[in-house]
CSV table of C-alpha atoms in Angstrom, one decimal:
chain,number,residue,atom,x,y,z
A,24,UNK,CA,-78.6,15.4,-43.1
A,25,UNK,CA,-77.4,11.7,-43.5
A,26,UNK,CA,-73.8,13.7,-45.0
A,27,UNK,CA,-73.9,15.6,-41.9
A,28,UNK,CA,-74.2,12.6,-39.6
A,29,UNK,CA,-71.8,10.1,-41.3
A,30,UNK,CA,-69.5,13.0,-41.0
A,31,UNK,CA,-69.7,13.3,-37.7
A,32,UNK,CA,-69.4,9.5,-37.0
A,33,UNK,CA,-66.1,9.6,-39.0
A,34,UNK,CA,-64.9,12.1,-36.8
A,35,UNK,CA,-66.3,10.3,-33.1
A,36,UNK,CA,-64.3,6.9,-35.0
A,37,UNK,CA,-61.3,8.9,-35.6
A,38,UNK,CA,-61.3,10.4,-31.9
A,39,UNK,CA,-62.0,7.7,-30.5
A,40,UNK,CA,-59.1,5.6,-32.4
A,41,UNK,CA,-56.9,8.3,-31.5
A,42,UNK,CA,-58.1,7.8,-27.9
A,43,UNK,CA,-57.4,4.1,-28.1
A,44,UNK,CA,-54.0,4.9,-29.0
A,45,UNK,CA,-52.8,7.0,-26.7
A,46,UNK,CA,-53.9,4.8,-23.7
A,47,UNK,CA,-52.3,2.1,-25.3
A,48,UNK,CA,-48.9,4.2,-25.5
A,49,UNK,CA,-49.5,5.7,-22.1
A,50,UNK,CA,-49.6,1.9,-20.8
A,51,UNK,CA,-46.4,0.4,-23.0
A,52,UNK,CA,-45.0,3.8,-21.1
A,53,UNK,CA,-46.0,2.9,-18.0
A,54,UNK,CA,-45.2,-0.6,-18.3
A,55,UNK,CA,-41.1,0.3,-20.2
A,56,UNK,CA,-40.6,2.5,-17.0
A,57,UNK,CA,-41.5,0.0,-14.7
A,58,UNK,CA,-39.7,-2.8,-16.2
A,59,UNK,CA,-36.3,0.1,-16.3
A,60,UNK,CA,-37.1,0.5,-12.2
A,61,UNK,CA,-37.2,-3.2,-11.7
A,62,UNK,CA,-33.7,-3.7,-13.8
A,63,UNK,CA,-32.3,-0.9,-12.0
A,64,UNK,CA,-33.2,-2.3,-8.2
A,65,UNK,CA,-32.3,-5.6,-9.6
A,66,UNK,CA,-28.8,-4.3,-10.3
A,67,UNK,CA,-28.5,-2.0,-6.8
A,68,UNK,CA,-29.0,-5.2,-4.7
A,69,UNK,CA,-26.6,-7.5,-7.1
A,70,UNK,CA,-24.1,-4.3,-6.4
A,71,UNK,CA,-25.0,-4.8,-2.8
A,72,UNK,CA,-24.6,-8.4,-2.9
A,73,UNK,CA,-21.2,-8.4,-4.3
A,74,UNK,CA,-19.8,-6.2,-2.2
A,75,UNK,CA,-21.4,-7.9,0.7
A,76,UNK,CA,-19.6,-11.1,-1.1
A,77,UNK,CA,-16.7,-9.2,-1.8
A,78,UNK,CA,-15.8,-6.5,0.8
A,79,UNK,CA,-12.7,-5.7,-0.5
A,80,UNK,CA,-14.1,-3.8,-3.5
A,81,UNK,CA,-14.9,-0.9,-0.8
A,82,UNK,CA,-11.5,-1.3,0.1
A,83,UNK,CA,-10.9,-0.8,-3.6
A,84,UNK,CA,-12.8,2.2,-3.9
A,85,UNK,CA,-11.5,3.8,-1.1
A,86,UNK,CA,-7.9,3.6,-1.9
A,87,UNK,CA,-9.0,5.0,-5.8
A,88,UNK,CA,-10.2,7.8,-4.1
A,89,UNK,CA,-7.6,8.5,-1.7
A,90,UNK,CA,-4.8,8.2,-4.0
A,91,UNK,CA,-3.5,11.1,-5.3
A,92,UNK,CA,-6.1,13.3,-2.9
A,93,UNK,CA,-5.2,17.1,-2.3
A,94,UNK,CA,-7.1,16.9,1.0
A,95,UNK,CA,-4.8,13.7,2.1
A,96,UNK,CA,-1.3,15.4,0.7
A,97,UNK,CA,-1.8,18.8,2.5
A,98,UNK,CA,-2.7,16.9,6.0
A,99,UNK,CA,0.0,14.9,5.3
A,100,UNK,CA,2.4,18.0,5.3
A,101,UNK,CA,1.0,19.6,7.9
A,102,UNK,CA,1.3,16.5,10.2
A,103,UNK,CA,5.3,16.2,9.1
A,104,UNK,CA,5.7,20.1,9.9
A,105,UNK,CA,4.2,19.7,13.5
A,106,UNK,CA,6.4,16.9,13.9
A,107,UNK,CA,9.2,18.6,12.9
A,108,UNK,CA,8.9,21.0,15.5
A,109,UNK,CA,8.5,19.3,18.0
A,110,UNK,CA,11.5,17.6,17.4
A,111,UNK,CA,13.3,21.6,17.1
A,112,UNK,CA,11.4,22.6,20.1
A,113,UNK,CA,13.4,19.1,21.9
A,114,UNK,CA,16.6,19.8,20.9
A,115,UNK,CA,16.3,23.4,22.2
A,116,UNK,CA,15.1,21.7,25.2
A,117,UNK,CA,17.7,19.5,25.9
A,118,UNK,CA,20.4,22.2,25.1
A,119,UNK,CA,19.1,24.6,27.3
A,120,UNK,CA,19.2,21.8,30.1
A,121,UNK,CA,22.3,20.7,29.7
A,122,UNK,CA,23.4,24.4,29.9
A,123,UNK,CA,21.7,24.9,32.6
A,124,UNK,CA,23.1,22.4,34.3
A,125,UNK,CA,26.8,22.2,33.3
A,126,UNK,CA,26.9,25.8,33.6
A,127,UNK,CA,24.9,27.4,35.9
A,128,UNK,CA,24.5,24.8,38.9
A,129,UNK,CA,28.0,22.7,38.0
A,130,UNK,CA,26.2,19.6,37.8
A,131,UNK,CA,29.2,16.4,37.5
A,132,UNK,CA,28.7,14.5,33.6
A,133,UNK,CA,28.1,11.3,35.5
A,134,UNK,CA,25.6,12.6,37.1
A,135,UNK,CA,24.2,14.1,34.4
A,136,UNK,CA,24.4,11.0,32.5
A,137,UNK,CA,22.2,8.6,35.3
A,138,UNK,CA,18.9,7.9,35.0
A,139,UNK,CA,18.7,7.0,39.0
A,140,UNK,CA,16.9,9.0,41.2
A,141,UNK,CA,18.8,7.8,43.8
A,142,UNK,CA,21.7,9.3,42.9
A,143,UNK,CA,20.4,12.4,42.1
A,144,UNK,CA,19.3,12.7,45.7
A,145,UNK,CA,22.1,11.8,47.0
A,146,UNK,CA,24.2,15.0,44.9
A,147,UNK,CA,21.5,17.0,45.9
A,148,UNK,CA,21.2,16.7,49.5
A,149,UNK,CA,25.2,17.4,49.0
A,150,UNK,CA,24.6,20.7,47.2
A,151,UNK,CA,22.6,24.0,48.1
A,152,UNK,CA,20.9,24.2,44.5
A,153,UNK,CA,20.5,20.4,44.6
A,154,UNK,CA,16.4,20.7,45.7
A,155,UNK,CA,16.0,23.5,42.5
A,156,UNK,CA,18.2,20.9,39.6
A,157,UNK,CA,15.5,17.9,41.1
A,158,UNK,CA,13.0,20.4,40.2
A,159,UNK,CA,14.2,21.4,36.8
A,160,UNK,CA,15.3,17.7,36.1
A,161,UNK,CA,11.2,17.0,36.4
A,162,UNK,CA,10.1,19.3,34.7
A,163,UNK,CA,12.3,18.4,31.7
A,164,UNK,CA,11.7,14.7,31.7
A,165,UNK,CA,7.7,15.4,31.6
A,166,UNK,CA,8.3,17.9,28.7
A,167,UNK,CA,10.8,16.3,26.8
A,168,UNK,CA,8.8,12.7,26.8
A,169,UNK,CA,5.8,14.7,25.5
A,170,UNK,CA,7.7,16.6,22.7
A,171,UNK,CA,9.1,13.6,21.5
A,172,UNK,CA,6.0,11.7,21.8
A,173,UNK,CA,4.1,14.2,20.2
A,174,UNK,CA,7.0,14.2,17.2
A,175,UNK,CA,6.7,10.5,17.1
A,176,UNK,CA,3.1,10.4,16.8
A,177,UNK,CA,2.6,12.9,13.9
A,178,UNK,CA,5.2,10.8,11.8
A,179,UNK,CA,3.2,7.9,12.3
A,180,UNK,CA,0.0,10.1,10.7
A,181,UNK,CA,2.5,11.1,8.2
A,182,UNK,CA,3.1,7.5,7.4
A,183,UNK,CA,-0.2,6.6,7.3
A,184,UNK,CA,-1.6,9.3,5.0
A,185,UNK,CA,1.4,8.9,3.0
A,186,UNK,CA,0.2,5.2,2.5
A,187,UNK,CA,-3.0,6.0,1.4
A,188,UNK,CA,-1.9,8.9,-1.1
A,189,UNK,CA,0.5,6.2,-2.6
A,190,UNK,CA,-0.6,3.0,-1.9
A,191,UNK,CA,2.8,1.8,-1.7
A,192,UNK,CA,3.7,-0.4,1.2
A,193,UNK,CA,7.8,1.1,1.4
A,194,UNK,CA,5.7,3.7,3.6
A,195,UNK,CA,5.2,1.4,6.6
A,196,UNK,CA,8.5,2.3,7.4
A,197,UNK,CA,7.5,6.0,8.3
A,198,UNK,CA,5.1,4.7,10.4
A,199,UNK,CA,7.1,1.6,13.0
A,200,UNK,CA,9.8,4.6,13.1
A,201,UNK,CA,7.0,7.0,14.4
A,202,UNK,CA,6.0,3.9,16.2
A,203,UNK,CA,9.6,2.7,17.4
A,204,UNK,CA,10.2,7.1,18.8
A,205,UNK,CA,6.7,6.4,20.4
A,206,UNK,CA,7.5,3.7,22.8
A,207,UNK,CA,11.2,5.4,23.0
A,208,UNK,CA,9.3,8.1,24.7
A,209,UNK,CA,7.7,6.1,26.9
A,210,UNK,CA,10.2,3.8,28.0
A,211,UNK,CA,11.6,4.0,32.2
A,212,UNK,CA,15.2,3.6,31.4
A,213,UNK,CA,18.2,5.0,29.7
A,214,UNK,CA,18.8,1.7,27.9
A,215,UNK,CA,15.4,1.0,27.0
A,216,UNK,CA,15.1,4.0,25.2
A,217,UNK,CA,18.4,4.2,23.6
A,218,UNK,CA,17.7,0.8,21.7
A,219,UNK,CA,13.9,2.3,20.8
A,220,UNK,CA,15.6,5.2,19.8
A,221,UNK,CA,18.3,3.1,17.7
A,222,UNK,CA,15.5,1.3,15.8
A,223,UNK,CA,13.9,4.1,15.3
A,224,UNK,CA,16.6,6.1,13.2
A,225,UNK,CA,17.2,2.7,11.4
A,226,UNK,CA,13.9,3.1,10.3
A,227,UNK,CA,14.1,6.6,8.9
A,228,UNK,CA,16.6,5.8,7.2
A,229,UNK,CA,14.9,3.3,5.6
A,230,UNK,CA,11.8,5.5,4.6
A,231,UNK,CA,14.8,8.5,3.4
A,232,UNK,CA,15.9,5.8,1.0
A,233,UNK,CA,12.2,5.4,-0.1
A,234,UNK,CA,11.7,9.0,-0.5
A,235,UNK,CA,15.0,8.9,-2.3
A,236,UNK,CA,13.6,6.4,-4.8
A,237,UNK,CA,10.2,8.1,-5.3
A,238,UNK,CA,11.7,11.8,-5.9
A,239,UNK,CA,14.3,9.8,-8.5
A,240,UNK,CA,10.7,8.2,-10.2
A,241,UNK,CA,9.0,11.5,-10.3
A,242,UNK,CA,12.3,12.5,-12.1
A,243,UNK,CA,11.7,10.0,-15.1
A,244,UNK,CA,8.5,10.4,-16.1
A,245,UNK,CA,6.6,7.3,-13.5
């Protein structure tokens, strides 16, 4: 009987150690995790911190994962495509004007070449098809400011993407040429927008020479 009991006491000791044990690993658990949650919120709000310090590390990051972005290069072509027809849907504007109006209504070259309304009232109170060329002259200012515009606008995206994808500042040339056929567009006069439009070509020149440069880098390896 005394055997039987002191066997059973071992046992209870031996549970009860075992017991003993596992709370105490249970707790150095709890304890470990809580001290790895406390490390890891102390590191989200030094992250926080910095960049609050330091905002150009989001810049950072947001230029390592634009460049070299599929999303950025295809929007980037599709931008330059619309702007390149818009410019072939102006030249096929003005040639169809100036057709129309050499041609079919005999309108005089200096006429042609004035920018004065006055003057083109006075040929075409002097002319039977004078009130349907005013017409057609309106028309084709409104649609070839808003073609070219439009073309001028989606090279500045393309500049702008092309920036991003890059990171190279030579692109900044795309976009005051974009810029430069922008306010060409919108300018009153003749002269205004031949020197807008003389900067501008300047400018896309420039950025030729810079796509010149890159296509010669991708060439050799850089």
């Amino acid at each position: 009987m005394s055997a039987t009991y002191a066997l059973i006491h071992s046992v209870y000791n031996v549970m009860e150690k075992v017991a003993s044990e596992a709370t105490t690993a249970r707790l150095i658990s709890d304890n470990h995790l809580e001290l790895q949650q406390q490390e890891d919120r102390e590191l989200t709000c030094s992250s926080t911190n910095q960049r609050r310090r330091r905002p150009y590390l989001n810049i950072l990051a947001i230029v390592r994962k634009c460049k070299g972005s599929l999303h950025l290069a295809f929007t980037s072509h599709f931008c330059f495509i619309l702007a390149s027809l818009f410019y072939v849907r102006l030249a096929f504007v003005d040639l169809a004007w100036v057709q129309d109006t050499r041609n079919n209504y005999h309108v005089p070259a200096e006429v042609l070449d004035e920018d004065d309304d006055e003057i083109w009232s006075d040929w075409a109170s002097s002319n039977e098809n004078g009130t349907i060329v005013e017409d057609m002259r309106e028309d084709y200012y409104v649609q070839s400011k808003l073609l070219y515009i439009l073309g001028a606008a989606f090279f500045v995206l393309v500049g702008i993407f092309d920036c991003m994808r890059y990171c190279d500042v030579m692109n900044v040339f795309m976009i005051l040429a974009g810029a430069a056929g922008v306010v060409s567009g919108m300018s009153d006069t003749s002269r205004e927008e031949a020197i807008w439009d003389c900067i501008s070509v300047h400018l896309y020149l420039l950025e030729a020479y810079n796509l010149l440069n890159r296509g010669h880098d991708h060439d050799d390896g850089y």
